[in-house]
mmCIF file of C-alpha atoms in Angstrom:
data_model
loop_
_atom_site.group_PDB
_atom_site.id
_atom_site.type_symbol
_atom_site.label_atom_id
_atom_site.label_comp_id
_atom_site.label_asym_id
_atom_site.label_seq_id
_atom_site.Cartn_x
_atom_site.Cartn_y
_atom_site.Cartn_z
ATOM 1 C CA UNK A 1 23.597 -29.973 -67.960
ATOM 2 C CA UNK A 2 25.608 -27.887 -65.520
ATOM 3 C CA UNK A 3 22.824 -28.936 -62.279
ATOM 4 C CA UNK A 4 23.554 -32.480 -63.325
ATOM 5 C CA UNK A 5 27.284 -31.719 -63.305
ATOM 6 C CA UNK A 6 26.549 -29.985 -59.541
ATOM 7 C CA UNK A 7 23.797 -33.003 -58.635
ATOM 8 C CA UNK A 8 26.979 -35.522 -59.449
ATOM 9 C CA UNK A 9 29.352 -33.412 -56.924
ATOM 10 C CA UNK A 10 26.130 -33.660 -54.582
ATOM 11 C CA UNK A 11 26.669 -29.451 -53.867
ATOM 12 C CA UNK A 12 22.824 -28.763 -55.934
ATOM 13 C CA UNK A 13 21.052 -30.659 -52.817
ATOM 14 C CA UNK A 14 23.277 -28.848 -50.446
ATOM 15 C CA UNK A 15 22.872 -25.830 -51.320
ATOM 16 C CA UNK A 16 18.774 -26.185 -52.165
ATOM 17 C CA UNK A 17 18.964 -27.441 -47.812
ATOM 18 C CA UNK A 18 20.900 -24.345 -46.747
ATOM 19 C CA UNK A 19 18.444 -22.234 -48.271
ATOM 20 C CA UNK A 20 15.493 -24.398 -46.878
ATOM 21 C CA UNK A 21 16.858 -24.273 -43.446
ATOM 22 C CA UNK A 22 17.567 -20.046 -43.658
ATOM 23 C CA UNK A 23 13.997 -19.909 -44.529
ATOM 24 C CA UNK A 24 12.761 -21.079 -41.461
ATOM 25 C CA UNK A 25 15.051 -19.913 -39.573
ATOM 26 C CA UNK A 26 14.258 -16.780 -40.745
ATOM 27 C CA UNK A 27 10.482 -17.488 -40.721
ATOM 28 C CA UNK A 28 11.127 -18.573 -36.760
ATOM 29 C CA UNK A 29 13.277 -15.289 -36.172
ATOM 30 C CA UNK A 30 10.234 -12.972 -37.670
ATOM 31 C CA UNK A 31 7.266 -15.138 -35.589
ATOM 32 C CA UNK A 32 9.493 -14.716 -32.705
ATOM 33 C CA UNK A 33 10.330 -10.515 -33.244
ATOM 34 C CA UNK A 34 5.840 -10.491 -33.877
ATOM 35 C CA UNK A 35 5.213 -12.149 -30.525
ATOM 36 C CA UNK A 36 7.771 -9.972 -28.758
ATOM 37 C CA UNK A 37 6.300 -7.240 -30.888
ATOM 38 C CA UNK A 38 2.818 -7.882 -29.147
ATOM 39 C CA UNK A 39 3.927 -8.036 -25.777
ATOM 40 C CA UNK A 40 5.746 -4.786 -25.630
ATOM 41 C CA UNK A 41 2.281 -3.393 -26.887
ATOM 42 C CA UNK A 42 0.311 -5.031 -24.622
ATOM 43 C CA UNK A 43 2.923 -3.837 -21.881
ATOM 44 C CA UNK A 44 2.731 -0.340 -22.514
ATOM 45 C CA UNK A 45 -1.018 -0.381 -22.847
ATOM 46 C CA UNK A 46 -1.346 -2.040 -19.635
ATOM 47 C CA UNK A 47 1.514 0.643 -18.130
ATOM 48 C CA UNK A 48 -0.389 3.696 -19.703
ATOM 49 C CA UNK A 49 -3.732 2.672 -17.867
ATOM 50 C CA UNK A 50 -2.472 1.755 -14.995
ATOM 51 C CA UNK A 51 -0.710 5.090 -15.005
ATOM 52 C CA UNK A 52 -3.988 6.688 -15.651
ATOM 53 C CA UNK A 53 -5.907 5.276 -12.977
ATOM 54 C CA UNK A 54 -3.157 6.361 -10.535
ATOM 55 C CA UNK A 55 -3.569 9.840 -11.843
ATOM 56 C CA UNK A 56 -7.470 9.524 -11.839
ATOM 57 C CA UNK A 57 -7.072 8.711 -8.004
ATOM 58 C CA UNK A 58 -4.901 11.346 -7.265
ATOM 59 C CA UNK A 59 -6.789 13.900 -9.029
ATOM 60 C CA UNK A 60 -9.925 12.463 -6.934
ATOM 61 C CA UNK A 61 -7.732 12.427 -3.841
ATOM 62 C CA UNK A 62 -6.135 16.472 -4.837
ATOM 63 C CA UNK A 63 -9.706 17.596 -4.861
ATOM 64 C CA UNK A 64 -10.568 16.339 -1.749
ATOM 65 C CA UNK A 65 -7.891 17.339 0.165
ATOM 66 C CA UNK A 66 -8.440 20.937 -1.006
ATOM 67 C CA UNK A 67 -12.180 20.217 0.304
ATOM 68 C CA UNK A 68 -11.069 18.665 3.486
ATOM 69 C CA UNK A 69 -9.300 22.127 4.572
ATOM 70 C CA UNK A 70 -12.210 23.962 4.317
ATOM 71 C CA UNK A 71 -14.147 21.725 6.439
ATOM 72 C CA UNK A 72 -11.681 21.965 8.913
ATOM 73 C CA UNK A 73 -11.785 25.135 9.242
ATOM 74 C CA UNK A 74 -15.683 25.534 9.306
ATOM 75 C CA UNK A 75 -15.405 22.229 11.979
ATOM 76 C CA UNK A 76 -13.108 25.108 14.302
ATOM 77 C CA UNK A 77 -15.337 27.838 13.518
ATOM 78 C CA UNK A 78 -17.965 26.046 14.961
ATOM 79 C CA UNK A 79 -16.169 24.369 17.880
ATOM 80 C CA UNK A 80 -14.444 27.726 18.963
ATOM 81 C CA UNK A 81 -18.142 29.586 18.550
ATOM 82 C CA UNK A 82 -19.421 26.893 21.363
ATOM 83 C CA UNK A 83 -16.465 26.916 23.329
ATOM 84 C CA UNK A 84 -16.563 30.828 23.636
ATOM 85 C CA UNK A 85 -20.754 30.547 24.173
ATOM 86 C CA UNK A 86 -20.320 28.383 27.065
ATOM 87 C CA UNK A 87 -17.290 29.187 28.960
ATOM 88 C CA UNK A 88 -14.973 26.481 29.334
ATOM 89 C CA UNK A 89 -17.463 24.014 29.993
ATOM 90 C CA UNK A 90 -16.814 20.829 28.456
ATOM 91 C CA UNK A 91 -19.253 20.370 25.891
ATOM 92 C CA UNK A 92 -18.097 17.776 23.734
ATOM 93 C CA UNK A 93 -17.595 15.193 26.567
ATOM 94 C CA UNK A 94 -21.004 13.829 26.606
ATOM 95 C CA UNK A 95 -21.347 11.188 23.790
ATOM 96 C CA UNK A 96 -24.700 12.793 22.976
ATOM 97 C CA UNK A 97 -23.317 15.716 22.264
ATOM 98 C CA UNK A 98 -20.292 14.369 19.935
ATOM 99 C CA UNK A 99 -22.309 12.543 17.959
ATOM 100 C CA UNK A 100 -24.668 15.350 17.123
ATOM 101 C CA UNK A 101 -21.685 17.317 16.311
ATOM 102 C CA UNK A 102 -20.687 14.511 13.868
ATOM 103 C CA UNK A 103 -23.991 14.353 12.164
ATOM 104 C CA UNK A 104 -23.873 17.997 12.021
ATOM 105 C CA UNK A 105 -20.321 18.079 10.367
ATOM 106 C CA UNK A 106 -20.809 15.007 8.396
ATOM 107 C CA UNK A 107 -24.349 17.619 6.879
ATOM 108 C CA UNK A 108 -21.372 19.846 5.834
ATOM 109 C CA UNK A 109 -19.279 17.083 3.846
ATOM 110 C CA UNK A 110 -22.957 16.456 2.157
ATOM 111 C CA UNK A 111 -23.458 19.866 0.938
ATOM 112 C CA UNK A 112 -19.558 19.858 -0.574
ATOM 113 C CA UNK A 113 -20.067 16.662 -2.257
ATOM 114 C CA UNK A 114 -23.267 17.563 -3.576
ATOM 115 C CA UNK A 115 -22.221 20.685 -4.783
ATOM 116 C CA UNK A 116 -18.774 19.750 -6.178
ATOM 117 C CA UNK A 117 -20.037 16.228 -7.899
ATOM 118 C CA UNK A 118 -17.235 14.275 -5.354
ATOM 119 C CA UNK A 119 -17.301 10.248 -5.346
ATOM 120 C CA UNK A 120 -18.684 8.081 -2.379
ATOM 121 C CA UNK A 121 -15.185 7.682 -1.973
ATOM 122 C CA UNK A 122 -14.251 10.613 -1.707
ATOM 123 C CA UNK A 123 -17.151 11.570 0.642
ATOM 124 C CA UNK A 124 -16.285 8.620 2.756
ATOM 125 C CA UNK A 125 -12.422 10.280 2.893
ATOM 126 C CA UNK A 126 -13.646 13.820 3.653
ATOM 127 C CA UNK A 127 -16.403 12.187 6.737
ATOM 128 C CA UNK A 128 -13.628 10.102 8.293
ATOM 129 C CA UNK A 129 -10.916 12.743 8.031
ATOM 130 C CA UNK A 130 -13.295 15.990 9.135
ATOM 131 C CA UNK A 131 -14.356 14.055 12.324
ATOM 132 C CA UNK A 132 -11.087 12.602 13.533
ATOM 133 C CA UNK A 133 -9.194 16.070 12.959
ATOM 134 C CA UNK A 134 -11.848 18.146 14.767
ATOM 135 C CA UNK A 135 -13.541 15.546 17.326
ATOM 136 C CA UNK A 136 -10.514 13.086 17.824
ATOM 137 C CA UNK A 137 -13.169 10.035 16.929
ATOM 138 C CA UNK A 138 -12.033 7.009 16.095
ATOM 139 C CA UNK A 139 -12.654 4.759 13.021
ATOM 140 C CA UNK A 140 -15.400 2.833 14.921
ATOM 141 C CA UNK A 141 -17.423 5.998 15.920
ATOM 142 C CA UNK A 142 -17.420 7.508 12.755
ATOM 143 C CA UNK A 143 -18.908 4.205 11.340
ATOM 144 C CA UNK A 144 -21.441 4.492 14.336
ATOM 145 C CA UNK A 145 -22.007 8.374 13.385
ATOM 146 C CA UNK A 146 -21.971 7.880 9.551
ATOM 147 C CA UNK A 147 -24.628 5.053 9.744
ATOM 148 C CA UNK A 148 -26.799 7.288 12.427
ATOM 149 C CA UNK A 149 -26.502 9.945 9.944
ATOM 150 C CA UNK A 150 -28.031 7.331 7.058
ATOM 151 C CA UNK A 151 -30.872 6.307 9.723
ATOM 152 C CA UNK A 152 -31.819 9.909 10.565
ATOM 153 C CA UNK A 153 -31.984 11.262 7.058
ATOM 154 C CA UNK A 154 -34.325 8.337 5.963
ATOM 155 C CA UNK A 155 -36.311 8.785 9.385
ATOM 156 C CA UNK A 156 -36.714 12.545 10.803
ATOM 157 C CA UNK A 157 -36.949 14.844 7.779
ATOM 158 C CA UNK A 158 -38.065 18.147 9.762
ATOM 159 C CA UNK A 159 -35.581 18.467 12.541
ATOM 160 C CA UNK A 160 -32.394 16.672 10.740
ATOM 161 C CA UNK A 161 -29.087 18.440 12.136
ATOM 162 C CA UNK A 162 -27.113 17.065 8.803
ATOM 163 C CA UNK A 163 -29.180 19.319 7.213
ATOM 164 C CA UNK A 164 -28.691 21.940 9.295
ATOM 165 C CA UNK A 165 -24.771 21.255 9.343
ATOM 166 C CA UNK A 166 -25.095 21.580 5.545
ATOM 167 C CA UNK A 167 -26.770 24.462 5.474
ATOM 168 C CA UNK A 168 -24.605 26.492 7.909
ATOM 169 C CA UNK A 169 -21.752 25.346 5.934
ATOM 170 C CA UNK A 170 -23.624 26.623 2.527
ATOM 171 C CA UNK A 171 -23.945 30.316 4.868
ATOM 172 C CA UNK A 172 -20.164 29.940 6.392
ATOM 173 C CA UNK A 173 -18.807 29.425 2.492
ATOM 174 C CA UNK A 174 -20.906 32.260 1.183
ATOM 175 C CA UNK A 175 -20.485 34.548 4.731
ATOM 176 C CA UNK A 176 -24.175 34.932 4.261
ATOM 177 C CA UNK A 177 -24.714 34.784 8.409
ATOM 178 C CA UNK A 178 -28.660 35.573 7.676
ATOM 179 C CA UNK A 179 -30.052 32.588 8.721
ATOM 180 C CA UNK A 180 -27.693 32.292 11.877
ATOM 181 C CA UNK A 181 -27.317 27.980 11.842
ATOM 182 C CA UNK A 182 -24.936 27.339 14.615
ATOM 183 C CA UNK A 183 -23.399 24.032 16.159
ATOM 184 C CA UNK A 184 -24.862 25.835 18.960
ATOM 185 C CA UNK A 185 -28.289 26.126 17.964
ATOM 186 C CA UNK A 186 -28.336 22.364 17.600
ATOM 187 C CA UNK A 187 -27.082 21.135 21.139
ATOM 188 C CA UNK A 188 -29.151 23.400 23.242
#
């Protein structure tokens, strides 16, 4: 009797409407707060791995960098050693000559990033940064160096000087001078 009394005043089918209208507001409002929700995940999961690549390539980049100092200084090692053997002579002026020094240097790099487990990238960074800082070549002729270095491995396995540039740098790292493989050795 007292919901016919509220039918007749017409306030039942209001109020039965106000509800129906909170519930989907409400049922809007929570879809809404899930799809914001799932974007803020799929934010920060996309921030934490792009965070962790950048730290993968800087760890990557860290090692060789510690790498590349130590070539550098085997690279002046070797460049003082000819300088002093022939006088002041200029040596490294004939293209010949530099580019046997770069396949000799780029041997080095090999050994490191065979021994340490480095990346093709990071071999590529330690090559183009050991010959530029100790030979003053430019990008073009360490591509023409690298890719004589890649023909000569494949084609003259007895007298390779990238082996022998990795194996003086395997006797410079250890001071183990036995075997006496000088830059020297290879352009007389």
């Amino acid at each position: 009797m007292t919901n016919d009394i509220w039918m007749n005043l017409g306030i039942q089918n209001s109020f039965s409407q106000d509800y129906g209208l909170l519930y989907d507001n409400l049922a809007l409002t929570a879809s809404a707060l899930a799809a914001f929700l799932m974007l803020l995940l799929l934010h920060r999961v996309s921030s934490l791995y792009r965070a962790s690549q950048l730290s993968r390539h800087e760890t990557e980049e860290g090692n060789a960098v510690g790498f590349s100092s130590q070539l550098i200084d085997f690279a002046q090692f070797h460049i003082n050693s000819v300088h002093q053997g022939a006088g002041e002579k200029r040596v490294f002026e004939d293209q010949e000559n530099r580019s046997e020094v770069g396949l000799f240097f780029i041997g080095a790099v090999e050994f490191v990033v065979k021994m340490n487990g480095l990346s093709s990238k990071q071999r590529h960074m330690l090559i183009v940064e050991l010959l530029r800082e100790s030979l003053g070549f430019s990008a073009k002729e360490v591509s023409k160096v690298y890719s004589q270095a890649l023909v000569t491995c494949s084609n003259s396995p007895s007298k390779n000087t990238v082996k022998l540039g990795a194996k003086a740098f395997k006797e410079w790292s250890t001071n183990d001078f036995s075997g006496s493989v000088h830059l020297s050795t290879v352009l007389s």
